[in-house]
CSV table of C-alpha atoms in Angstrom, one decimal:
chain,number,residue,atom,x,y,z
V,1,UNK,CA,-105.7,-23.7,47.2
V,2,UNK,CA,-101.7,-24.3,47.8
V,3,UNK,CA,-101.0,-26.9,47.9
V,4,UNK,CA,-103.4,-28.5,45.8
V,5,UNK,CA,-105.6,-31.0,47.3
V,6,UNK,CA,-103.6,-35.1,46.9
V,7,UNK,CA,-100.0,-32.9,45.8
V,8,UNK,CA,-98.0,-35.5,47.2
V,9,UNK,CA,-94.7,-33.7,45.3
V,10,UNK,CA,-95.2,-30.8,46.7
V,11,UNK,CA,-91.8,-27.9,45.8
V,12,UNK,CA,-92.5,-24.5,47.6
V,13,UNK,CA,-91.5,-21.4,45.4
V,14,UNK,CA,-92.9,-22.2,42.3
V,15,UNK,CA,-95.1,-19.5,40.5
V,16,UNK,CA,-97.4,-19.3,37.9
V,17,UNK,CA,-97.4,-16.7,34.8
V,18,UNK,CA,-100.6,-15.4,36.3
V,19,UNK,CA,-98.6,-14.8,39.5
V,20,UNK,CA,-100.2,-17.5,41.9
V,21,UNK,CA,-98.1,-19.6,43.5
V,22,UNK,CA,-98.2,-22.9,42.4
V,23,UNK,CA,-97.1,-26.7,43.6
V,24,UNK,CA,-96.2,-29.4,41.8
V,25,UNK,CA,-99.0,-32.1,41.2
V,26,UNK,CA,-98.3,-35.6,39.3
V,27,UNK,CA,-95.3,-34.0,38.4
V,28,UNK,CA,-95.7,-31.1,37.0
V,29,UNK,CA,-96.9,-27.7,38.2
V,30,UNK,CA,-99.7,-26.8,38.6
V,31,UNK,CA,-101.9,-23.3,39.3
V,32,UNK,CA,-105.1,-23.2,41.0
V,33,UNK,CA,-105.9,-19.4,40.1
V,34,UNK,CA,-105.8,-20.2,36.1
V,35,UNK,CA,-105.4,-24.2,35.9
V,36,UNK,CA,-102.1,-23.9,34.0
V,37,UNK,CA,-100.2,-27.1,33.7
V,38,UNK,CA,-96.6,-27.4,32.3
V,39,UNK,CA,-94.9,-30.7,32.2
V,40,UNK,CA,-92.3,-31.2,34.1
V,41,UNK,CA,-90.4,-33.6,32.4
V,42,UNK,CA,-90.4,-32.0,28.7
V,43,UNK,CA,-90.2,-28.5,30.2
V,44,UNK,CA,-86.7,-26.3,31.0
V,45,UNK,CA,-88.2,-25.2,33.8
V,46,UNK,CA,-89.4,-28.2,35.2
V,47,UNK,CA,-85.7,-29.9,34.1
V,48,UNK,CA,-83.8,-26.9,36.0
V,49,UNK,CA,-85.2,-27.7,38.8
V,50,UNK,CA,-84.8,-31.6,38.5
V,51,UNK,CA,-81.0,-30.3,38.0
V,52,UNK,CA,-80.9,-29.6,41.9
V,53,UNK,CA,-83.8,-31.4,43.4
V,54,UNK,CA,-82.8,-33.6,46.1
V,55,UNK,CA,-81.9,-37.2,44.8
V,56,UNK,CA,-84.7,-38.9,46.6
V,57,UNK,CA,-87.2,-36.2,45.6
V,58,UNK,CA,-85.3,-36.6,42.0
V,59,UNK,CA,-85.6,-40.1,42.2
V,60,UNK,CA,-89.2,-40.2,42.9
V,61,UNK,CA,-90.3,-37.9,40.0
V,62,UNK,CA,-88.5,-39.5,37.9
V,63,UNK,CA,-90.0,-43.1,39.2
V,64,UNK,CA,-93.4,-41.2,38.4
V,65,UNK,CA,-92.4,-39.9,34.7
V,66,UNK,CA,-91.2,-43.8,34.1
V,67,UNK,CA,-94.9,-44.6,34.4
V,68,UNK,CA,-96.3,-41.9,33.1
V,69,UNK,CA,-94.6,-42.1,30.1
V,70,UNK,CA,-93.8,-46.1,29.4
V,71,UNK,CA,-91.8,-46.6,26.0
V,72,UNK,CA,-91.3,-42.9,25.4
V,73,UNK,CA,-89.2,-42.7,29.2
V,74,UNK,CA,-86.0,-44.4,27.7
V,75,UNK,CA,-85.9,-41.2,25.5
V,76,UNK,CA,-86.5,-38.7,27.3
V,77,UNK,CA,-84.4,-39.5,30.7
V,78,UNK,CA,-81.9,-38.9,28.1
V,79,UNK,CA,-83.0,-35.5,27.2
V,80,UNK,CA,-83.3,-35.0,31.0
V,81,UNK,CA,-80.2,-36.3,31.9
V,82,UNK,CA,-78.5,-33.7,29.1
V,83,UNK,CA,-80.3,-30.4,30.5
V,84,UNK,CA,-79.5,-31.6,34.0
V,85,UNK,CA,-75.3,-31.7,32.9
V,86,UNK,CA,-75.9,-29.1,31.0
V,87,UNK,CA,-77.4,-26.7,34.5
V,88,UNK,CA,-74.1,-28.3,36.1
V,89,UNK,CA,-71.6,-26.9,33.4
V,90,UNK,CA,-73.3,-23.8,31.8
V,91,UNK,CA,-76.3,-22.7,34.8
V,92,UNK,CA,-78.9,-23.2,32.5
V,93,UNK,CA,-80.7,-25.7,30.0
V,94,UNK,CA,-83.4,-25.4,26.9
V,95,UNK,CA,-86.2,-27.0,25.7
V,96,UNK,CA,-88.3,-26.8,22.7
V,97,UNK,CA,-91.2,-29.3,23.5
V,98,UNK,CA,-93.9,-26.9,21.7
V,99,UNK,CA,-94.1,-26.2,17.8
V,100,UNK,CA,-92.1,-22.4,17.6
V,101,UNK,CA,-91.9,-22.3,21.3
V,102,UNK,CA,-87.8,-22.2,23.0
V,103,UNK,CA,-87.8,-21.8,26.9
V,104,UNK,CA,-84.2,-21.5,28.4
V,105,UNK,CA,-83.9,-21.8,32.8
V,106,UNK,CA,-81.6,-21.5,35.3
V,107,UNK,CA,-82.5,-22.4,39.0
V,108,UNK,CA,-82.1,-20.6,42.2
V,109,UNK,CA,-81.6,-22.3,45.2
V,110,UNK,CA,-81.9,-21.5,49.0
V,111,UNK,CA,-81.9,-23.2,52.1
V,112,UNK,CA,-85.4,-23.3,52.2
V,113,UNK,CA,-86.7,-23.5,48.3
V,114,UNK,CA,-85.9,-24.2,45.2
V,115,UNK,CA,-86.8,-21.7,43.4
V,116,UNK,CA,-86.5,-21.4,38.7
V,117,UNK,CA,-86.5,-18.7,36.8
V,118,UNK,CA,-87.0,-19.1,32.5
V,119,UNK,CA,-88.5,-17.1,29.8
V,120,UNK,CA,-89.8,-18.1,26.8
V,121,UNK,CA,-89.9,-17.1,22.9
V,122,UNK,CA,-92.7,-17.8,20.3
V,123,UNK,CA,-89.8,-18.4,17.4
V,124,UNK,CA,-89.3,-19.9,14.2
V,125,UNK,CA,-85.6,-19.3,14.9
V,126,UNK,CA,-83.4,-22.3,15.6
V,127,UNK,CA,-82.7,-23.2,19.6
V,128,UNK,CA,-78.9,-22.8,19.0
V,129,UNK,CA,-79.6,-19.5,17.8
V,130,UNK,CA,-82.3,-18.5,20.7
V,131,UNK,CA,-80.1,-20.0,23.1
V,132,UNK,CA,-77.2,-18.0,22.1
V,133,UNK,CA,-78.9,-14.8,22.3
V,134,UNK,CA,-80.9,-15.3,25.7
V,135,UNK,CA,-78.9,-17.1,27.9
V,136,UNK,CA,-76.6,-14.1,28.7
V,137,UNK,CA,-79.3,-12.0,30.3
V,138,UNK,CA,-81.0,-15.1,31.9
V,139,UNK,CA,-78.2,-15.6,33.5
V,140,UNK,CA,-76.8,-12.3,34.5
V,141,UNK,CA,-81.1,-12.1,35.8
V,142,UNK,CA,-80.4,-15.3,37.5
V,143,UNK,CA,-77.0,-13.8,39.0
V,144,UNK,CA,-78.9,-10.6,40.8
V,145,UNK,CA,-82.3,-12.2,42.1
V,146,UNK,CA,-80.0,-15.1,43.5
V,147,UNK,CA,-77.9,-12.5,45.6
V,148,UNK,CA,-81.2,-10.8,46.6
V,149,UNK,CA,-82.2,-14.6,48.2
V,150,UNK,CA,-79.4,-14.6,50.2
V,151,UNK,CA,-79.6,-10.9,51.5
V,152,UNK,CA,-83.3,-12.2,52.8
């Protein structure tokens, strides 16, 4: 079902590898057609779109990480707080929260959604490196489905 039953943070837009839309539950998405759950707070998806949430939505997720994640939140607000200036000055940011795993994301943003867009490599290659070599096309992807959005 979308939303999900007691998703009080609910974020149209947001869809699943499987293709189901999804909504954001606890803070992180989630997909009722395969159960997928990413968290948002480690994730460059769920970080790119912190990066242009609404302050008081912002404010509230990150209220809801603080909890969730007691000594460990002093930490990572700091590795939030450097992929959100980092969607400010280069449109996207990276995370490597899983063993071998990169994930770079740019959002795309509308009137009515919020939309992000990422991909993700299974890589024993260094993020610099992966980062380097993906965020061109990300970008340039980013670029053409954002200019479709507005054309809607």
């Amino acid at each position: 079902a979308y939303p999900h039953p007691g998703c009080l943070l609910h974020a149209p837009g947001a869809v699943c590898g499987c293709g189901q839309r999804m909504c954001m539950d606890c803070g992180g998405p989630w997909c009722s057609a395969c159960g997928q759950r990413v968290p948002m707070e480690l994730t460059s998806l769920g970080r790119a779109y912190l990066a242009v949430a609404p302050p008081a939505r912002r404010k509230a997720l990150f209220d809801s990480f603080r909890l969730k994640r007691g000594a460990q939140w002093r930490d990572l607000e700091k590795q939030i707080q450097a992929a959100i200036r980092s969607v400010k000055s280069q449109g996207f940011c990276a995370a490597s929260w899983q063993p071998e795993v990169v994930a770079l994301a740019t959002p795309l943003v509308t009137p009515d959604a919020i939309y992000v867009l990422n991909c993700s490599v299974s890589t024993t290659e260094p993020v610099p490196a992966i980062v380097q070599e993906l965020h061109p096309a990300l970008l340039q992807l980013g670029r053409q489905i954002q200019s479709l959005l507005e054309k809607r």
